[in-house]
Coordinates of C-alpha atoms in Angstrom, one line a residue:
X1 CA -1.2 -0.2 3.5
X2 CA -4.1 -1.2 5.8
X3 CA -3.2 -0.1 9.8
X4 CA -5.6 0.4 13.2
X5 CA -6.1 3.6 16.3
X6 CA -4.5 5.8 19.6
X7 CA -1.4 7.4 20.6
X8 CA 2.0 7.6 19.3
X9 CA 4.8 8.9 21.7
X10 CA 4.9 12.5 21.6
X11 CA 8.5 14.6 21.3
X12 CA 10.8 10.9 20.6
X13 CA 12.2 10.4 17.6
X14 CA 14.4 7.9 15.7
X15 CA 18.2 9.0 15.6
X16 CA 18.9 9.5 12.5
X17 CA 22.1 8.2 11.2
X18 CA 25.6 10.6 10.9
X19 CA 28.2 9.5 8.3
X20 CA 31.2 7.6 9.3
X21 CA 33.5 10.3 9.4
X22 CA 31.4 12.0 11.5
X23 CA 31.1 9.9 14.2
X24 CA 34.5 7.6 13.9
X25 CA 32.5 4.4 13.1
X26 CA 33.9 1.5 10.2
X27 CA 33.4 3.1 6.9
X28 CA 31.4 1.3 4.9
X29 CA 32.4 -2.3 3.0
X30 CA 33.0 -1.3 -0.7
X31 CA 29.9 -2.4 -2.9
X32 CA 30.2 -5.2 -5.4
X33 CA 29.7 -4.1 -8.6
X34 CA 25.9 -5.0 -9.6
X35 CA 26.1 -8.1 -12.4
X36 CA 23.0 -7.4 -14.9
X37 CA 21.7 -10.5 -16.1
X38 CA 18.9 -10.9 -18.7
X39 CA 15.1 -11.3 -16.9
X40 CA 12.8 -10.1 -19.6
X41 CA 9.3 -11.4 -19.6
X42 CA 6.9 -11.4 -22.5
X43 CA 5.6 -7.6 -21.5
X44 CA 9.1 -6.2 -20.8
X45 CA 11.2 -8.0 -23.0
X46 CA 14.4 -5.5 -21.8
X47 CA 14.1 -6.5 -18.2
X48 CA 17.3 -7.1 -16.3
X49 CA 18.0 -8.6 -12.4
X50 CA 20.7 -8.2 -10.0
X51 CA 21.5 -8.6 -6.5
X52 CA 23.0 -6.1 -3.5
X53 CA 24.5 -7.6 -0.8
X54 CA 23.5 -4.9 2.2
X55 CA 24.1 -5.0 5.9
X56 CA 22.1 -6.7 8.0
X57 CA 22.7 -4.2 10.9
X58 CA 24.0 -0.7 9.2
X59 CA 25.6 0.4 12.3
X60 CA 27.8 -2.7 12.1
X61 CA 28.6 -2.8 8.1
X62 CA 31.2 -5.5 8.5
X63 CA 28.4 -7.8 10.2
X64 CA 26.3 -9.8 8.4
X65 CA 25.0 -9.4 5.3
X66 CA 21.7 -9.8 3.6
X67 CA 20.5 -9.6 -0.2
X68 CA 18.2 -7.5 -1.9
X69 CA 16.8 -8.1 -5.5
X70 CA 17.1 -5.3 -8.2
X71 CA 15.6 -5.6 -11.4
X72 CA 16.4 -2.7 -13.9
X73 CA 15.2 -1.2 -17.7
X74 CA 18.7 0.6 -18.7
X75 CA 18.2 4.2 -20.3
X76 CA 18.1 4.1 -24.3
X77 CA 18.7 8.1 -24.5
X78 CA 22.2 9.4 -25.1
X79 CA 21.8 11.4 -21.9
X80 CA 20.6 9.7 -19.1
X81 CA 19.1 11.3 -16.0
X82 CA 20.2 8.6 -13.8
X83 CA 18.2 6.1 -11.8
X84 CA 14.2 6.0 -11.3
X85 CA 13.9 4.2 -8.1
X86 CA 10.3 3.0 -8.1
X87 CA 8.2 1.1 -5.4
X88 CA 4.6 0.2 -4.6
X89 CA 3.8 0.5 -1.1
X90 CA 3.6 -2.3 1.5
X91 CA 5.1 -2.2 3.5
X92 CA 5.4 -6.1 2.2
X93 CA 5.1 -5.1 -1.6
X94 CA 7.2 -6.9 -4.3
X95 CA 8.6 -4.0 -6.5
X96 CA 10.8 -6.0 -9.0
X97 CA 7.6 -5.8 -11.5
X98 CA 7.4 -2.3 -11.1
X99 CA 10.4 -1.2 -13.1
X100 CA 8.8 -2.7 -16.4
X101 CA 5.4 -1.1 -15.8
X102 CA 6.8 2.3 -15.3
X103 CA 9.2 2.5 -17.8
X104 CA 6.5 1.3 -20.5
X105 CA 3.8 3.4 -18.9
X106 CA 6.2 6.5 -19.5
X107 CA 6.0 8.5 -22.5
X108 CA 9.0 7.0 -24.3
X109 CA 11.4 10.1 -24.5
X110 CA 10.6 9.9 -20.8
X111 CA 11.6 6.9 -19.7
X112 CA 14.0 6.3 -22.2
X113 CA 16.0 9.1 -20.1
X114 CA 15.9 6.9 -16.9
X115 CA 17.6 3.7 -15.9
X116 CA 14.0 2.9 -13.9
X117 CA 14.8 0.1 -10.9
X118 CA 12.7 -2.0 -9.2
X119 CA 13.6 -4.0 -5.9
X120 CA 12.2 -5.9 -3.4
X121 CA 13.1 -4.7 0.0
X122 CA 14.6 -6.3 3.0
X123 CA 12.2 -9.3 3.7
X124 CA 10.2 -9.4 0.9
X125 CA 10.1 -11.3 -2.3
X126 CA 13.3 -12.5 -3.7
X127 CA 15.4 -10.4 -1.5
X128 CA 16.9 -12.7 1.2
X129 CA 16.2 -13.6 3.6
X130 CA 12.6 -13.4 2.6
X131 CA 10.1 -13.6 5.7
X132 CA 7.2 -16.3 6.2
X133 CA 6.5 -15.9 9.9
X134 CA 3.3 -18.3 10.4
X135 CA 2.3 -19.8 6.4
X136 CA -1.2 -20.7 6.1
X137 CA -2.4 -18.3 8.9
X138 CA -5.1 -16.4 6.6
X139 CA -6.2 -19.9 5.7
X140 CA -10.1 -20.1 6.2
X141 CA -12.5 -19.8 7.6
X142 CA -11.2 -17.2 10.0
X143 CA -13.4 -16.6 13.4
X144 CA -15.5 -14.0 12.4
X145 CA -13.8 -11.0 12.6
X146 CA -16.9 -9.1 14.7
X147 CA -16.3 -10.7 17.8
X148 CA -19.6 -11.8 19.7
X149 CA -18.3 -12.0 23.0
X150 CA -15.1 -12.1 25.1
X151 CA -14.6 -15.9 24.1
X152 CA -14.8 -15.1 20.8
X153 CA -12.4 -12.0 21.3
X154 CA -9.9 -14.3 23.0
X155 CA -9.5 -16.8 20.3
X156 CA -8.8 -13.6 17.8
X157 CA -6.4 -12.2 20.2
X158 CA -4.9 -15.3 21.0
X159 CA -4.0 -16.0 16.9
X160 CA -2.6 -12.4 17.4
X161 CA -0.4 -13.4 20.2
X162 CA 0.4 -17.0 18.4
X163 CA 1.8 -15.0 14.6
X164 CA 3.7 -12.6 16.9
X165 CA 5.3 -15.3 18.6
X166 CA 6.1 -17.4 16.0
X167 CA 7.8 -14.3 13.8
X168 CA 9.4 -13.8 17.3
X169 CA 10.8 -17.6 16.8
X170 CA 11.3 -18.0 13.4
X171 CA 12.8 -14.8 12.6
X172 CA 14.5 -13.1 15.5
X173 CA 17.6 -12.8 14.1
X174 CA 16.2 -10.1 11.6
X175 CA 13.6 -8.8 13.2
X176 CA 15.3 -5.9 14.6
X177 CA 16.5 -5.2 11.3
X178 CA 13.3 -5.0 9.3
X179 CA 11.8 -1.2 10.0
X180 CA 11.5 1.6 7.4
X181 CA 14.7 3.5 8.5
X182 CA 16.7 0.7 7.4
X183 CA 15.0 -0.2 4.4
X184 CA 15.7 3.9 3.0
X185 CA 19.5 3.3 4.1
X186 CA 19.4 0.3 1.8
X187 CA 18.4 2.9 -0.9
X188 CA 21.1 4.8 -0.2
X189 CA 23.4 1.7 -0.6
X190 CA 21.4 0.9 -4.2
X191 CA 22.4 4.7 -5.3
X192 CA 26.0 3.7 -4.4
X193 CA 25.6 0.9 -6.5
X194 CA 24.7 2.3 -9.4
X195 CA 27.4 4.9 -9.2
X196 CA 24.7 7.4 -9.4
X197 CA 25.3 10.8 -6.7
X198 CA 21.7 11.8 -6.1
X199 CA 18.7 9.3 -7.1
X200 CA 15.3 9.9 -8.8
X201 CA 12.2 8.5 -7.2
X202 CA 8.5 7.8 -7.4
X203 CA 6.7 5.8 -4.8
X204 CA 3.1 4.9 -4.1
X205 CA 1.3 4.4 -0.3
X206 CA 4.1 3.1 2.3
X207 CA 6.0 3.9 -0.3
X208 CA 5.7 7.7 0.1
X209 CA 6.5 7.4 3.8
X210 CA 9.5 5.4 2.7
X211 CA 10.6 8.1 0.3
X212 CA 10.6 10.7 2.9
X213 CA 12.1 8.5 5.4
X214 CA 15.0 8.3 2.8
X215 CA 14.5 12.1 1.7
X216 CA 15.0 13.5 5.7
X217 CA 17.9 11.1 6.2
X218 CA 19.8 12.1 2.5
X219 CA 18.4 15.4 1.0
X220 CA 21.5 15.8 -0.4
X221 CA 21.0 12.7 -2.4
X222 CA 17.5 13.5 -3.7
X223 CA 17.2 14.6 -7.4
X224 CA 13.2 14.5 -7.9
X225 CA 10.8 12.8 -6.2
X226 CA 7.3 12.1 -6.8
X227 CA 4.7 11.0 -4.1
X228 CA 1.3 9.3 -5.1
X229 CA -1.1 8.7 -2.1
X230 CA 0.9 9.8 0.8
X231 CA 0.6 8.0 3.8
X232 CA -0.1 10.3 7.0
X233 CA 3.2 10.8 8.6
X234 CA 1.8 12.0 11.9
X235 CA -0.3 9.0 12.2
X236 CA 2.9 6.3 11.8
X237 CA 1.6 3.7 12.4
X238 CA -1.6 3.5 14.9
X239 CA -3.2 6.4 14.5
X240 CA -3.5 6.5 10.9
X241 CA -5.8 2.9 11.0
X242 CA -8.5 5.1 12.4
X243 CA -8.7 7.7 9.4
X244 CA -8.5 4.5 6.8
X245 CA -11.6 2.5 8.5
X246 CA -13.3 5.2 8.6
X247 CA -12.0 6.4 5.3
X248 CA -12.7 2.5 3.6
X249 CA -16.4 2.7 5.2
X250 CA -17.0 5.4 3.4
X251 CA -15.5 4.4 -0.2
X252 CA -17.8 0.6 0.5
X253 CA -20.7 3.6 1.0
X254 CA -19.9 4.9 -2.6
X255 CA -19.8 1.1 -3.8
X256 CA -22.9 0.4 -2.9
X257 CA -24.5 3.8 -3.9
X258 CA -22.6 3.0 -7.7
X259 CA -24.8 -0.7 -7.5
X260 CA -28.0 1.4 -6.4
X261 CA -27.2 3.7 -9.4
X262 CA -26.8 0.4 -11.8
X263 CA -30.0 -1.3 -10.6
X264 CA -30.9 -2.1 -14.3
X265 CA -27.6 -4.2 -14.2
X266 CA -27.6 -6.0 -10.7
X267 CA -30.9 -5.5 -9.5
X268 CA -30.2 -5.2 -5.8
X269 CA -32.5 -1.6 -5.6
X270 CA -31.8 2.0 -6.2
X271 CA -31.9 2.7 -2.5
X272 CA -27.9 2.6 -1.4
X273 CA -29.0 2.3 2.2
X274 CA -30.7 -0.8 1.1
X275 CA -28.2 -2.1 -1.0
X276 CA -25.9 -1.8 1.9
X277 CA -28.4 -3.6 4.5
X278 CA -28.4 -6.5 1.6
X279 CA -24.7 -6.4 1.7
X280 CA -24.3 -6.8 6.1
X281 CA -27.0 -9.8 5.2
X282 CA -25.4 -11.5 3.1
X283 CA -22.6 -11.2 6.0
X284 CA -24.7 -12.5 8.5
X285 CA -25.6 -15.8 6.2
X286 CA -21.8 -16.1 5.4
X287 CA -21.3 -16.1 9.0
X288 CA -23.6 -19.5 9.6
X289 CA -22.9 -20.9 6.3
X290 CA -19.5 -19.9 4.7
X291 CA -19.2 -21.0 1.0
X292 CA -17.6 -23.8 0.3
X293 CA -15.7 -23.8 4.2
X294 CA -13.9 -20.8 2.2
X295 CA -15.9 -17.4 2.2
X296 CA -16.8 -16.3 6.1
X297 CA -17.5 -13.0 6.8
X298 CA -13.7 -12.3 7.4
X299 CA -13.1 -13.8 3.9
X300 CA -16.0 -11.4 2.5
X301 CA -14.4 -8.3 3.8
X302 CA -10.9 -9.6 2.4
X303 CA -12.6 -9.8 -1.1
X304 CA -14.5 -6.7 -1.3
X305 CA -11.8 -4.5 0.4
X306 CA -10.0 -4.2 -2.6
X307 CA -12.9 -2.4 -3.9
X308 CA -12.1 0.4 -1.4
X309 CA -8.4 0.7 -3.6
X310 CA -10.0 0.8 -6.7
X311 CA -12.8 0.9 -8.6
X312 CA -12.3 -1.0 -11.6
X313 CA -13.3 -3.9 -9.7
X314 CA -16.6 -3.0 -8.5
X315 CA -17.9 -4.5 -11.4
X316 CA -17.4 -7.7 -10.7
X317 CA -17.7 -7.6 -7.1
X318 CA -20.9 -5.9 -8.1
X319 CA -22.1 -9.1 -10.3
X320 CA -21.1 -11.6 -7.2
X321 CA -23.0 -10.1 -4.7
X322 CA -25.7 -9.9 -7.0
X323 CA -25.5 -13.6 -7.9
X324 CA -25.4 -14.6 -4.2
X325 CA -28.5 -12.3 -3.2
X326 CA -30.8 -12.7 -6.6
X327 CA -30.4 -16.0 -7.7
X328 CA -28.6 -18.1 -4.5
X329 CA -25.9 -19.0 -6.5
X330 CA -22.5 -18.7 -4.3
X331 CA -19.7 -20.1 -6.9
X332 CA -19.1 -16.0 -8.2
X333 CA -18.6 -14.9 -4.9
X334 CA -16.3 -17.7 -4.4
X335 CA -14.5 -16.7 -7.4
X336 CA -14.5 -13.4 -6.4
X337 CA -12.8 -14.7 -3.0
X338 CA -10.3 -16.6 -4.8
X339 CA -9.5 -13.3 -7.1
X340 CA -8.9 -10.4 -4.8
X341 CA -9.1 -12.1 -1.2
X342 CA -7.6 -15.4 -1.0
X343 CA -4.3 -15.2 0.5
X344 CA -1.1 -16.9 -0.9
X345 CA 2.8 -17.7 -0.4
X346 CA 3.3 -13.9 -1.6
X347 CA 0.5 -12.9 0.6
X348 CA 2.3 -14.7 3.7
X349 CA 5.8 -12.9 2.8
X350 CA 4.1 -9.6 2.1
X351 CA 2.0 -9.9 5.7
X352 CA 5.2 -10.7 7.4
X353 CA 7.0 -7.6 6.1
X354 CA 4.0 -5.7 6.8
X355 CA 3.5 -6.4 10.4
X356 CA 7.6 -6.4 11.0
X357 CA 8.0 -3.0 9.8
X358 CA 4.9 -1.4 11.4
X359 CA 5.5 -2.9 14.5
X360 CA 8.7 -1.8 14.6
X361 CA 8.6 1.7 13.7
X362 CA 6.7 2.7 15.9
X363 CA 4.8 2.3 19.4
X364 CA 1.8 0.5 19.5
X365 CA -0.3 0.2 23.2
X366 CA 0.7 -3.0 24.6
X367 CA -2.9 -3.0 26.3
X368 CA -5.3 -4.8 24.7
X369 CA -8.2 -2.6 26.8
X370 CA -7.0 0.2 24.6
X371 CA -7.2 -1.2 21.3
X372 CA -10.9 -3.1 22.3
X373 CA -12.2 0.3 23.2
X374 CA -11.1 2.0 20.4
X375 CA -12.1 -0.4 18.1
X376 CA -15.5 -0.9 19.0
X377 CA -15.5 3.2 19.3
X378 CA -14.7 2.9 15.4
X379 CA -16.8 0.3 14.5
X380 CA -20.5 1.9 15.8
X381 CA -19.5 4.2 12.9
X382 CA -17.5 2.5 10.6
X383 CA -18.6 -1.2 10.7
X384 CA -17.5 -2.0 7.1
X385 CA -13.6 -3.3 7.9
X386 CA -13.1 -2.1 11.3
X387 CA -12.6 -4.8 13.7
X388 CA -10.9 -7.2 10.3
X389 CA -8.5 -4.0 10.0
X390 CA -7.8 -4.6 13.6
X391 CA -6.8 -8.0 14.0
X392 CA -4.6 -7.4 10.8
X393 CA -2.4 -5.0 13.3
X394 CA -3.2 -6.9 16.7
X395 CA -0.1 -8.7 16.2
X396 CA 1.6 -5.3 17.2
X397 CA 0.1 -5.0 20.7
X398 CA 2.5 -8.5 21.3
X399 CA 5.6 -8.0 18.9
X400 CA 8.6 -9.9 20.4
X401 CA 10.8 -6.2 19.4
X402 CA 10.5 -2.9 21.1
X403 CA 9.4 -0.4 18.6
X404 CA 11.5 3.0 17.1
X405 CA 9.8 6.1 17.2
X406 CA 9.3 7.4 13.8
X407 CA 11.2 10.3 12.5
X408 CA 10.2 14.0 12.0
X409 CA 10.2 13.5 7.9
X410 CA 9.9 17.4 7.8
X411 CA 12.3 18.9 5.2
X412 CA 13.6 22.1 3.8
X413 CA 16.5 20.7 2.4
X414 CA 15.0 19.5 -1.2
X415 CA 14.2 20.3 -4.7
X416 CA 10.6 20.6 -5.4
X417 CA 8.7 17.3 -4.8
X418 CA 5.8 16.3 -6.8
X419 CA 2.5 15.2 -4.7
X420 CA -0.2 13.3 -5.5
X421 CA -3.5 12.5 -4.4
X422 CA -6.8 11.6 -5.0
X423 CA -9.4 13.8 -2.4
X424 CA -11.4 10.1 -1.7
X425 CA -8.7 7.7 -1.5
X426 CA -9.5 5.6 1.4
X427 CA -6.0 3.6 1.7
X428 CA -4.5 7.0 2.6
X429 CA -6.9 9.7 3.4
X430 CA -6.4 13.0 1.6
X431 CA -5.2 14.7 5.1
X432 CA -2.3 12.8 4.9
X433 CA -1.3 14.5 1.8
X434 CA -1.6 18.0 3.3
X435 CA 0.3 17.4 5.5
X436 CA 3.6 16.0 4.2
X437 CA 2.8 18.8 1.5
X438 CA 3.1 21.2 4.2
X439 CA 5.7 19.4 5.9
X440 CA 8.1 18.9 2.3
X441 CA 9.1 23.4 1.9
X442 CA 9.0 23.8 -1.8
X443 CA 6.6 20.8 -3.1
X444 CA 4.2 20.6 -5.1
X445 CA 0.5 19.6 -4.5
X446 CA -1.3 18.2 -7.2
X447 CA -4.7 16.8 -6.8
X448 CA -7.6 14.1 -8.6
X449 CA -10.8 15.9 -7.3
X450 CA -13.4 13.3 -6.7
X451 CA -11.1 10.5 -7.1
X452 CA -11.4 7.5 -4.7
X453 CA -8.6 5.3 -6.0
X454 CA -5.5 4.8 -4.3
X455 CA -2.3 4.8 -6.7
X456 CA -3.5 7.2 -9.3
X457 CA -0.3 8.0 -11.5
X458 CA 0.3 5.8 -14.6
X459 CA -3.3 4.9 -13.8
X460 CA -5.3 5.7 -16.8
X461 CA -5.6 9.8 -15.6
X462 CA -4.1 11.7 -19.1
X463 CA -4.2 14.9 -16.8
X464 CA -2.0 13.6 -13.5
X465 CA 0.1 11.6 -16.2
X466 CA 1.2 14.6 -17.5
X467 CA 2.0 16.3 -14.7
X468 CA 4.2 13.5 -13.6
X469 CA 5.8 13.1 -16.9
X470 CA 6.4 16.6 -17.0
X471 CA 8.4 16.8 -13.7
X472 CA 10.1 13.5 -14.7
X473 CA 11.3 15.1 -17.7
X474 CA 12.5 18.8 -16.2
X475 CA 11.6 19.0 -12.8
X476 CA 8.8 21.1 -13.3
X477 CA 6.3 21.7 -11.0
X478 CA 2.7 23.6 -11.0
X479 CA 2.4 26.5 -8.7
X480 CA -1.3 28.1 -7.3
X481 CA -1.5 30.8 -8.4
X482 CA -3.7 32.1 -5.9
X483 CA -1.2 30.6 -3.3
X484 CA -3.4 28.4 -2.0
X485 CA -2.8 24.8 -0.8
X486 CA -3.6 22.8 -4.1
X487 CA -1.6 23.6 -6.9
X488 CA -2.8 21.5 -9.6
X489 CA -5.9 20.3 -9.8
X490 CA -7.5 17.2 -12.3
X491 CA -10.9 15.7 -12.8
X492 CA -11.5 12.1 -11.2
X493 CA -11.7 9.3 -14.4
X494 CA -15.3 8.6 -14.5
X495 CA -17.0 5.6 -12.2
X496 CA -16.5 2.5 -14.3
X497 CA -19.5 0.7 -16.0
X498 CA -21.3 -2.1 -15.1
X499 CA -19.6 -5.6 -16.8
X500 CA -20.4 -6.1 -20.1
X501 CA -21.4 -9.7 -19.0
X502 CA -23.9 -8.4 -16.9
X503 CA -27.7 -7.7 -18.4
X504 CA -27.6 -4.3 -18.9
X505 CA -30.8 -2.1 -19.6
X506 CA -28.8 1.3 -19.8
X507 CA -28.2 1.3 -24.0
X508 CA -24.3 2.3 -23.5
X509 CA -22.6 2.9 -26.4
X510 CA -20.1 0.2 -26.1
X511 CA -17.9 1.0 -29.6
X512 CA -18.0 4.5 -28.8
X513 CA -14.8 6.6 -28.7
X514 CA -15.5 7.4 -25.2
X515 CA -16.1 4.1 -24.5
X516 CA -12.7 2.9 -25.8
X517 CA -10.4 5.7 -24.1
X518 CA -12.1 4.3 -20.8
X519 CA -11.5 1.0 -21.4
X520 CA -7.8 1.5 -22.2
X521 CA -8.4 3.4 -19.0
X522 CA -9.1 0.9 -16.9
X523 CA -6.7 -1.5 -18.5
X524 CA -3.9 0.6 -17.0
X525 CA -5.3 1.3 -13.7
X526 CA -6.0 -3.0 -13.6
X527 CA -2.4 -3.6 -14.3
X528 CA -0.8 -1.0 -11.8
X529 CA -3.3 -2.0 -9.0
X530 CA -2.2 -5.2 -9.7
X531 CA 1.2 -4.6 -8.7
X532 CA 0.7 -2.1 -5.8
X533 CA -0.8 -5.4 -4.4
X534 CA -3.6 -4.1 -1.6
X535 CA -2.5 -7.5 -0.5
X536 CA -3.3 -6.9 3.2

């Protein structure tokens, strides 16, 4: 979930939506019932897919319809707990893989309990229609994303203006339609579905907003729910961009200070100011001479911005940069680029959701004056991904729909929900955690001290594993005991090491037991970061 910085409109707020037999609208079409079919992959051989036919419009559910994909692992317990809805974030993010990850990263007599589901919401992925509003427009070499000079600014803002317009074309049918309120009524219609009365639910980033979107509009319907880096509701959507730049500055900051630290292995100097000055370099070369017509400074910032998600792949981002400033030799960066930056078909779908739902939730300023000023306020101290973050949300200053105003997600209508967040996760800033913690009467904070990863749950952490397999299991929940904020607190995992491919002067003990656990470690925390995407 990457976003940009100003006002929202105070004291509005979306209308949330009565029941038909309060307000003497058509009740509701009856639901097909879901046909399971056999989608099992090599890694979750039990895998099964569906589809849901949903309204388009839900205040008009005889209109026209749309379909979401489902996939499901079916319980294996002779008592089930009903339905584990699960989804990674986004907004934009596939989560039909999801259902398979989470019910093997479970402790079996965990997830054997749950029929865990996966889905793809409106717009994305399989779910149709699936948007693509301009393909190809991440192609490169993108104009720098610094601007130097109005001229330069205009031809940034008029690509801005030009994807707008084209979702505007392409897609205007549905636009309306795509925004988060809509997309946790579809949940509601997935828990009719499955016949289940209340659902059980763990989401990561957007997807925490999305879960107490769904939460303020159907306590009733909420059985557990667990939260893992928890988007800022008071920031929805343009406020919150200027806590992550600044946030992702700072996470590049430990980055570099983890290469100054591993100078034996990349050779770039102990000094982590210096290391970063080497880094804006290398962006100033790129800038004159991109690699390959591929790798621009906008490209560069795309590939080590995952980096700011998680750490397990500052190792090789490490060993790129290292190749390109020691030895001249550009073809690892490349391949980095082509790794974690490079955008795809996926990455076209996933950026059309993205910008749809965020600039439609919520007001954006329609004044490009406003966003100049407060970008280049941003960027004197957070130059990192500033002005790149930007002109991934400048499409909202000239979306062809009026914007919602968010909803008051405050609750005191649930069970106990589980939070949890890491205290440096740059995505979504640790303050955005307090406060849906303070905002959710009766949840639970539980906290990775030190962490900077964003999605830490099923990650590799034994400690915050536990505590969410515990409240999966019986709804469990720690308590302070001094009443303070934080109720539960774990250590961060430790910072990875340096590639084993990489020359390496610092006599680790590579078949130690230590060694192994964090290698399993970061195996897990690979495959779940993986699926949460950071596609931006």
């Amino acid at each position: 979930m990457l976003i940009a910085a100003g006002a929202l409109v105070a004291g509005t707020f979306t209308v949330l939506p009565a029941s038909a037999a309060d307000t003497g609208a058509p009740a509701p079409r009856p639901l097909p019932p879901l046909a399971w079919t056999d989608c099992g992959t090599q890694a979750y051989p039990r895998l099964q897919c569906a589809t849901l036919p949903v309204p388009l419009d839900h205040d008009d559910p005889a209109g026209r319809s749309i379909r979401l994909a489902l996939t499901r692992v079916p319980h294996t317990a002779k008592t089930s707990q009903g339905p584990l809805l699960v989804n990674p974030g986004g907004p934009g993010g596939s989560g039909r893989g999801m259902a398979g990850y989470v019910a093997a990263a479970l402790p079996p007599g965990v997830s054997a309990a749950y029929d865990v589901i996966g889905f793809d919401p409106r717009g994305v992925g399989r779910s149709e229609p699936a948007l693509d509003c301009r393909p190809g427009h991440f192609d490169p070499v993108r104009p720098d994303s610094v601007p130097r000079g109005r001229d330069a600014e205009r031809v940034s803002v008029d690509r801005a203006q030009a994807f707008a317009a084209a979702c505007g074309k392409k897609h205007a049918d549905v636009l309306p339609y795509i925004d988060t309120v809509s997309t946790a009524r579809d949940l509601d219609l997935i828990r009719r579905a499955l016949g289940a009365e209340r659902i059980n639910y763990l989401g990561y980033s957007y997807g925490t907003y999305l879960g107490a979107v769904y939460a303020r509009l159907y306590p009733e319907r909420v059985r557990r729910m667990a939260l893992d880096s928890v988007v800022n509701p008071h920031g929805v959507w343009y406020e919150d961009n200027i806590a992550q730049d600044l946030a992702f500055d700072s996470r590049h900051k430990d980055f570099m200070a983890w290469i100054a630290k591993n100078d034996a292995s990349y050779h770039l100097g102990g000094d982590p100011a210096a290391v970063e000055a080497a880094w804006y370099r290398m962006r100033a070369e790129l800038r004159d001479s991109p690699v390959d017509g591929e790798v621009g400074p906008g490209e560069l910032e795309d590939t080590f911005l995952p980096g700011g998600y998680y750490d397990g792949y500052w190792p090789a981002l490490a060993t790129a940069f290292a190749a390109y400033v020691n030895d001249g030799d550009p073809e690892p960066l490349k391949a980095a680029y082509e790794r974690y930056g490079e955008a795809d078909a996926a990455a076209d779908n996933g950026y059309s959701v993205y910008t749809a739902v965020q600039c439609r939730d919520a007001p954006w300023p329609r004044d490009w004056n406003v966003w100049r000023k407060d970008t280049w306020d941003v960027h004197a101290k957070a130059p990192f991904s500033t002005w790149n973050n930007a002109w991934y949300n400048a499409p909202c200053a000239f979306w062809p729909v009026e914007p919602l105003s968010p909803p008051d997600v405050s609750n005191d209508q649930l069970p106990p929900v589980l939070v949890l967040q890491a205290t440096n996760d740059a995505a979504t800033p640790y303050e955005g955690a307090l406060a849906l913690h303070r905002m959710l009467r009766g949840s639970s904070l539980v906290v990775e001290e030190g962490g900077g990863n964003h999605g830490v749950t099923l990650a590799g952490n034994t400690c915050l594993d536990d505590r969410l397999a515990a409240y999966l299991a019986t709804g469990a929940v720690p308590r302070a005991e001094d009443g303070g904020e934080v109720d539960a607190t774990c250590a961060a995992l430790p910072a990875p090491k340096p590639d084993p491919a990489t020359p390496a002067k610092s006599g680790a003990r590579k078949n130690s037991g230590e060694g192994v656990r964090a290698s399993v470690s970061r195996a897990a925390g690979t495959t779940l970061h993986g699926l949460l995407g950071h596609v931006r």
